[in-house]
Amino acid sequence: MYTPLPLPAGFLDRPIAHRGFHDAAAGRLENTRAAFVAAIEAGYGIECDIQLSADGEAVVFHDFTLDRLTVETGRVDARPAAALAAIPFRRGEHGIESLAALLALVAGKVPLVVEVKSRFNGDDTLARAALAVLQGYAGPAVLKSFDPGVLVALRKAGAQVPLGIVATSSYDDPEAGLDEAGKFRLANLLHLPESEPDFVSWNQAAIPSAAPFLSRFGLGLPLMSWTVRDQATADRLRPHVDQIVFEGFTPA
């Protein structure tokens, strides 16, 4: 049995803004500098996603392609970080941030949750790139991923920050290329002896359910929930979770 790392002090004090405190109508798109500044100003923690640039840099972006949020199309990992930074979002004034630039902006003011995106193909390049940047960061931060292999790779690379597994009860993302056995393994946290997460981040729609309940009360792992989109859901979750990741409203 492993001993989980504790979350940084203050990590559970206030809700965490999903991809920043974004509001498209106000010109603050998800995972943009404007959304991150708004979260800092409101005192919310920040959750963000990272992808790999063509030149091996961790950049802050959720999708594998540019199409939905920017004026360009194509894969994120087909362009170097400098080119990505120059691509305008559909709204706002800034381009795609590097993880290093985001860390410089946050500078320990609020907790930071960094999700390492994965295609479940065993490639640990992004995980290592993220860890290399975070190793020099003194603020409260954690790393998480849907892919248990990412957690294994981070530990092998010497991660000293808490690592979390993101999970749900149903997996239907064709990008992941998971077979039914793989989906069952993830949905039931059967990888815990290998991945050894320090916390669990679970789909709010599947709370309460057995796997997150047992990880919280049986193993003592802090439980986050995603993505909470209204106060009624936040209220429903309160007895079952330690933290929420929210968007689309201002939590009470």
CSV table of C-alpha atoms in Angstrom, one decimal:
chain,number,residue,atom,x,y,z
A,1,MET,CA,0.0,0.0,0.0
A,2,TYR,CA,1.4,3.4,-0.9
A,3,THR,CA,1.1,6.6,1.0
A,4,PRO,CA,-0.6,9.4,-1.0
A,5,LEU,CA,0.9,12.9,-1.0
A,6,PRO,CA,-1.3,15.5,0.6
A,7,LEU,CA,-2.8,18.3,-1.4
A,8,PRO,CA,-1.1,21.6,-1.0
A,9,ALA,CA,-2.3,23.8,1.8
A,10,GLY,CA,-5.4,25.8,0.9
A,11,PHE,CA,-6.2,23.6,-2.1
A,12,LEU,CA,-9.7,22.8,-0.9
A,13,ASP,CA,-10.6,26.2,0.4
A,14,ARG,CA,-12.4,27.6,-2.7
A,15,PRO,CA,-13.8,26.1,-5.8
A,16,ILE,CA,-11.6,25.6,-8.9
A,17,ALA,CA,-12.5,27.3,-12.2
A,18,HIS,CA,-12.7,24.9,-15.1
A,19,ARG,CA,-10.3,26.1,-17.8
A,20,GLY,CA,-10.2,29.4,-16.0
A,21,PHE,CA,-13.1,31.6,-15.0
A,22,HIS,CA,-14.3,31.8,-18.6
A,23,ASP,CA,-17.3,33.5,-20.1
A,24,ALA,CA,-17.5,33.5,-23.9
A,25,ALA,CA,-20.2,36.3,-23.9
A,26,ALA,CA,-17.8,38.5,-22.0
A,27,GLY,CA,-14.9,37.6,-24.4
A,28,ARG,CA,-13.1,35.3,-22.0
A,29,LEU,CA,-12.7,32.0,-23.8
A,30,GLU,CA,-11.7,28.8,-22.0
A,31,ASN,CA,-8.0,28.2,-21.3
A,32,THR,CA,-7.1,31.8,-22.3
A,33,ARG,CA,-5.2,34.5,-20.4
A,34,ALA,CA,-8.4,36.5,-19.8
A,35,ALA,CA,-10.1,33.5,-18.2
A,36,PHE,CA,-7.1,32.9,-16.0
A,37,VAL,CA,-6.8,36.5,-14.9
A,38,ALA,CA,-10.5,36.5,-14.0
A,39,ALA,CA,-10.0,33.5,-11.8
A,40,ILE,CA,-7.1,35.0,-10.0
A,41,GLU,CA,-9.0,38.2,-9.4
A,42,ALA,CA,-12.0,36.3,-8.0
A,43,GLY,CA,-9.8,34.1,-5.9
A,44,TYR,CA,-10.6,30.8,-7.5
A,45,GLY,CA,-8.2,28.1,-8.2
A,46,ILE,CA,-7.5,27.3,-11.9
A,47,GLU,CA,-7.9,24.1,-13.8
A,48,CYS,CA,-6.3,24.0,-17.2
A,49,ASP,CA,-5.4,21.5,-20.0
A,50,ILE,CA,-2.1,21.1,-21.7
A,51,GLN,CA,-1.1,19.7,-25.1
A,52,LEU,CA,2.3,19.2,-26.8
A,53,SER,CA,3.6,21.6,-29.4
A,54,ALA,CA,5.5,20.4,-32.4
A,55,ASP,CA,8.8,21.5,-30.7
A,56,GLY,CA,8.1,19.6,-27.5
A,57,GLU,CA,6.7,22.4,-25.3
A,58,ALA,CA,3.7,22.1,-23.0
A,59,VAL,CA,1.0,24.6,-24.2
A,60,VAL,CA,-2.4,25.4,-22.6
A,61,PHE,CA,-5.2,24.1,-24.8
A,62,HIS,CA,-7.9,21.5,-24.3
A,63,ASP,CA,-8.6,20.1,-27.8
A,64,PHE,CA,-6.3,18.0,-30.0
A,65,THR,CA,-7.2,20.3,-32.9
A,66,LEU,CA,-7.4,24.1,-33.3
A,67,ASP,CA,-10.7,24.2,-35.1
A,68,ARG,CA,-13.3,24.8,-32.3
A,69,LEU,CA,-11.6,27.8,-30.5
A,70,THR,CA,-9.2,29.5,-32.9
A,71,VAL,CA,-9.3,31.0,-36.4
A,72,GLU,CA,-7.0,28.2,-37.6
A,73,THR,CA,-7.6,24.4,-38.2
A,74,GLY,CA,-5.5,21.3,-37.8
A,75,ARG,CA,-3.6,19.5,-35.0
A,76,VAL,CA,-2.1,21.4,-32.1
A,77,ASP,CA,1.0,19.2,-32.1
A,78,ALA,CA,1.7,20.0,-35.7
A,79,ARG,CA,2.9,23.6,-34.9
A,80,PRO,CA,5.7,24.9,-32.7
A,81,ALA,CA,4.8,26.8,-29.6
A,82,ALA,CA,5.7,30.2,-31.0
A,83,ALA,CA,3.4,29.7,-33.9
A,84,LEU,CA,0.6,28.6,-31.6
A,85,ALA,CA,1.0,31.7,-29.5
A,86,ALA,CA,0.4,33.8,-32.6
A,87,ILE,CA,-2.9,32.1,-33.5
A,88,PRO,CA,-5.8,34.3,-32.5
A,89,PHE,CA,-8.7,32.8,-30.6
A,90,ARG,CA,-12.2,33.4,-31.9
A,91,ARG,CA,-12.5,36.0,-29.1
A,92,GLY,CA,-10.0,37.8,-26.9
A,93,GLU,CA,-6.6,39.3,-27.5
A,94,HIS,CA,-4.2,36.6,-26.6
A,95,GLY,CA,-2.9,33.4,-28.3
A,96,ILE,CA,-2.3,30.0,-26.9
A,97,GLU,CA,-0.2,30.2,-23.7
A,98,SER,CA,2.7,28.0,-22.8
A,99,LEU,CA,2.5,26.3,-19.5
A,100,ALA,CA,5.5,28.3,-18.4
A,101,ALA,CA,3.8,31.5,-19.2
A,102,LEU,CA,0.7,30.5,-17.2
A,103,LEU,CA,2.9,29.6,-14.2
A,104,ALA,CA,4.5,33.0,-14.4
A,105,LEU,CA,1.0,34.6,-14.5
A,106,VAL,CA,-0.4,32.7,-11.6
A,107,ALA,CA,2.8,32.9,-9.5
A,108,GLY,CA,1.3,31.1,-6.6
A,109,LYS,CA,-1.7,33.4,-6.1
A,110,VAL,CA,-4.2,30.6,-6.5
A,111,PRO,CA,-4.1,26.8,-6.7
A,112,LEU,CA,-3.4,25.3,-10.1
A,113,VAL,CA,-4.7,22.0,-11.5
A,114,VAL,CA,-3.0,20.9,-14.7
A,115,GLU,CA,-4.6,18.2,-16.8
A,116,VAL,CA,-2.1,16.3,-19.0
A,117,LYS,CA,-4.0,15.3,-22.1
A,118,SER,CA,-3.4,11.8,-23.6
A,119,ARG,CA,-4.2,9.6,-26.5
A,120,PHE,CA,-3.6,6.5,-24.3
A,121,ASN,CA,-0.7,5.5,-26.6
A,122,GLY,CA,2.1,5.3,-24.1
A,123,ASP,CA,3.8,8.5,-25.2
A,124,ASP,CA,5.1,10.3,-22.1
A,125,THR,CA,6.7,13.3,-23.9
A,126,LEU,CA,4.0,15.8,-22.7
A,127,ALA,CA,4.1,14.5,-19.1
A,128,ARG,CA,7.8,15.0,-19.0
A,129,ALA,CA,7.6,18.4,-20.6
A,130,ALA,CA,5.0,19.5,-18.0
A,131,LEU,CA,7.1,18.1,-15.1
A,132,ALA,CA,10.2,19.9,-16.3
A,133,VAL,CA,8.3,23.2,-16.2
A,134,LEU,CA,6.6,22.6,-12.9
A,135,GLN,CA,9.7,21.5,-11.0
A,136,GLY,CA,10.8,25.2,-10.8
A,137,TYR,CA,7.3,26.4,-9.6
A,138,ALA,CA,6.8,27.2,-5.9
A,139,GLY,CA,3.1,27.7,-5.9
A,140,PRO,CA,0.4,25.2,-5.0
A,141,ALA,CA,-0.1,22.9,-8.0
A,142,VAL,CA,-1.1,19.4,-8.9
A,143,LEU,CA,-1.1,17.3,-12.1
A,144,LYS,CA,-3.9,15.0,-13.3
A,145,SER,CA,-4.8,12.9,-16.3
A,146,PHE,CA,-7.4,10.5,-17.5
A,147,ASP,CA,-4.6,8.1,-18.5
A,148,PRO,CA,-3.1,6.1,-15.6
A,149,GLY,CA,0.0,5.6,-17.7
A,150,VAL,CA,0.7,9.3,-17.5
A,151,LEU,CA,0.7,9.1,-13.7
A,152,VAL,CA,3.1,6.2,-13.9
A,153,ALA,CA,5.4,8.1,-16.2
A,154,LEU,CA,5.3,11.2,-14.0
A,155,ARG,CA,6.3,9.2,-10.9
A,156,LYS,CA,9.1,7.5,-12.8
A,157,ALA,CA,10.3,11.0,-13.9
A,158,GLY,CA,10.5,12.0,-10.2
A,159,ALA,CA,7.3,14.1,-9.8
A,160,GLN,CA,7.1,15.7,-6.4
A,161,VAL,CA,3.6,17.2,-6.8
A,162,PRO,CA,0.4,15.4,-6.1
A,163,LEU,CA,-1.0,13.4,-9.0
A,164,GLY,CA,-4.6,12.7,-9.7
A,165,ILE,CA,-6.6,10.4,-11.9
A,166,VAL,CA,-9.5,11.8,-13.8
A,167,ALA,CA,-12.3,9.3,-14.2
A,168,THR,CA,-16.0,8.6,-15.0
A,169,SER,CA,-18.3,5.7,-15.0
A,170,SER,CA,-18.7,5.6,-18.8
A,171,TYR,CA,-16.1,6.1,-21.6
A,172,ASP,CA,-17.1,6.9,-25.1
A,173,ASP,CA,-14.3,9.1,-26.5
A,174,PRO,CA,-13.2,7.5,-29.8
A,175,GLU,CA,-9.9,9.5,-29.6
A,176,ALA,CA,-8.8,7.3,-26.7
A,177,GLY,CA,-9.0,4.1,-28.7
A,178,LEU,CA,-9.9,2.1,-25.6
A,179,ASP,CA,-11.4,-1.4,-25.9
A,180,GLU,CA,-14.2,-2.6,-23.5
A,181,ALA,CA,-11.7,-4.1,-21.1
A,182,GLY,CA,-9.8,-0.9,-20.9
A,183,LYS,CA,-12.9,1.1,-20.3
A,184,PHE,CA,-14.0,-1.2,-17.5
A,185,ARG,CA,-10.5,-0.9,-15.9
A,186,LEU,CA,-10.7,2.9,-15.9
A,187,ALA,CA,-14.3,3.1,-14.7
A,188,ASN,CA,-13.6,0.9,-11.7
A,189,LEU,CA,-10.1,2.3,-10.9
A,190,LEU,CA,-8.5,-1.2,-11.3
A,191,HIS,CA,-5.2,0.5,-12.1
A,192,LEU,CA,-4.7,2.0,-8.7
A,193,PRO,CA,-1.9,-0.4,-7.7
A,194,GLU,CA,0.1,0.9,-10.6
A,195,SER,CA,-1.0,4.5,-10.9
A,196,GLU,CA,-1.0,5.3,-7.2
A,197,PRO,CA,-3.0,8.6,-7.4
A,198,ASP,CA,-2.9,11.1,-4.7
A,199,PHE,CA,-6.4,12.3,-5.4
A,200,VAL,CA,-9.4,11.4,-7.7
A,201,SER,CA,-11.3,13.7,-10.0
A,202,TRP,CA,-14.6,12.1,-10.9
A,203,ASN,CA,-17.5,13.1,-13.2
A,204,GLN,CA,-20.1,14.8,-11.1
A,205,ALA,CA,-23.0,13.0,-13.0
A,206,ALA,CA,-21.7,9.7,-11.5
A,207,ILE,CA,-21.5,10.8,-7.9
A,208,PRO,CA,-22.3,9.1,-5.6
A,209,SER,CA,-21.1,5.8,-7.0
A,210,ALA,CA,-19.0,2.9,-5.7
A,211,ALA,CA,-15.5,3.7,-7.1
A,212,PRO,CA,-15.2,7.3,-6.0
A,213,PHE,CA,-16.9,6.5,-2.7
A,214,LEU,CA,-14.4,3.7,-1.9
A,215,SER,CA,-11.4,5.8,-3.1
A,216,ARG,CA,-12.5,8.6,-0.7
A,217,PHE,CA,-13.6,6.7,2.4
A,218,GLY,CA,-11.6,3.5,1.9
A,219,LEU,CA,-8.3,4.9,0.7
A,220,GLY,CA,-8.6,8.4,2.1
A,221,LEU,CA,-8.0,10.0,-1.4
A,222,PRO,CA,-9.4,13.5,-1.7
A,223,LEU,CA,-12.3,13.6,-4.3
A,224,MET,CA,-12.8,16.4,-6.8
A,225,SER,CA,-15.8,16.5,-9.1
A,226,TRP,CA,-16.1,17.9,-12.6
A,227,THR,CA,-17.7,19.7,-14.3
A,228,VAL,CA,-20.2,21.5,-12.0
A,229,ARG,CA,-22.4,23.9,-13.9
A,230,ASP,CA,-24.9,25.2,-11.4
A,231,GLN,CA,-25.4,25.8,-7.7
A,232,ALA,CA,-27.9,23.1,-7.3
A,233,THR,CA,-25.4,20.5,-8.4
A,234,ALA,CA,-22.8,22.0,-6.2
A,235,ASP,CA,-25.2,21.7,-3.2
A,236,ARG,CA,-26.0,18.1,-4.1
A,237,LEU,CA,-22.3,17.1,-4.2
A,238,ARG,CA,-21.3,18.8,-1.0
A,239,PRO,CA,-21.6,15.7,1.2
A,240,HIS,CA,-19.8,13.5,-1.3
A,241,VAL,CA,-16.7,15.4,-2.4
A,242,ASP,CA,-13.9,17.6,-1.1
A,243,GLN,CA,-13.7,20.0,-4.1
A,244,ILE,CA,-15.5,21.0,-7.2
A,245,VAL,CA,-14.3,22.1,-10.6
A,246,PHE,CA,-17.0,24.5,-12.0
A,247,GLU,CA,-17.9,26.6,-14.9
A,248,GLY,CA,-20.8,28.8,-16.1
A,249,PHE,CA,-21.9,30.2,-12.7
A,250,THR,CA,-20.4,31.8,-9.6
A,251,PRO,CA,-20.4,29.4,-6.7
A,252,ALA,CA,-22.0,30.5,-3.5
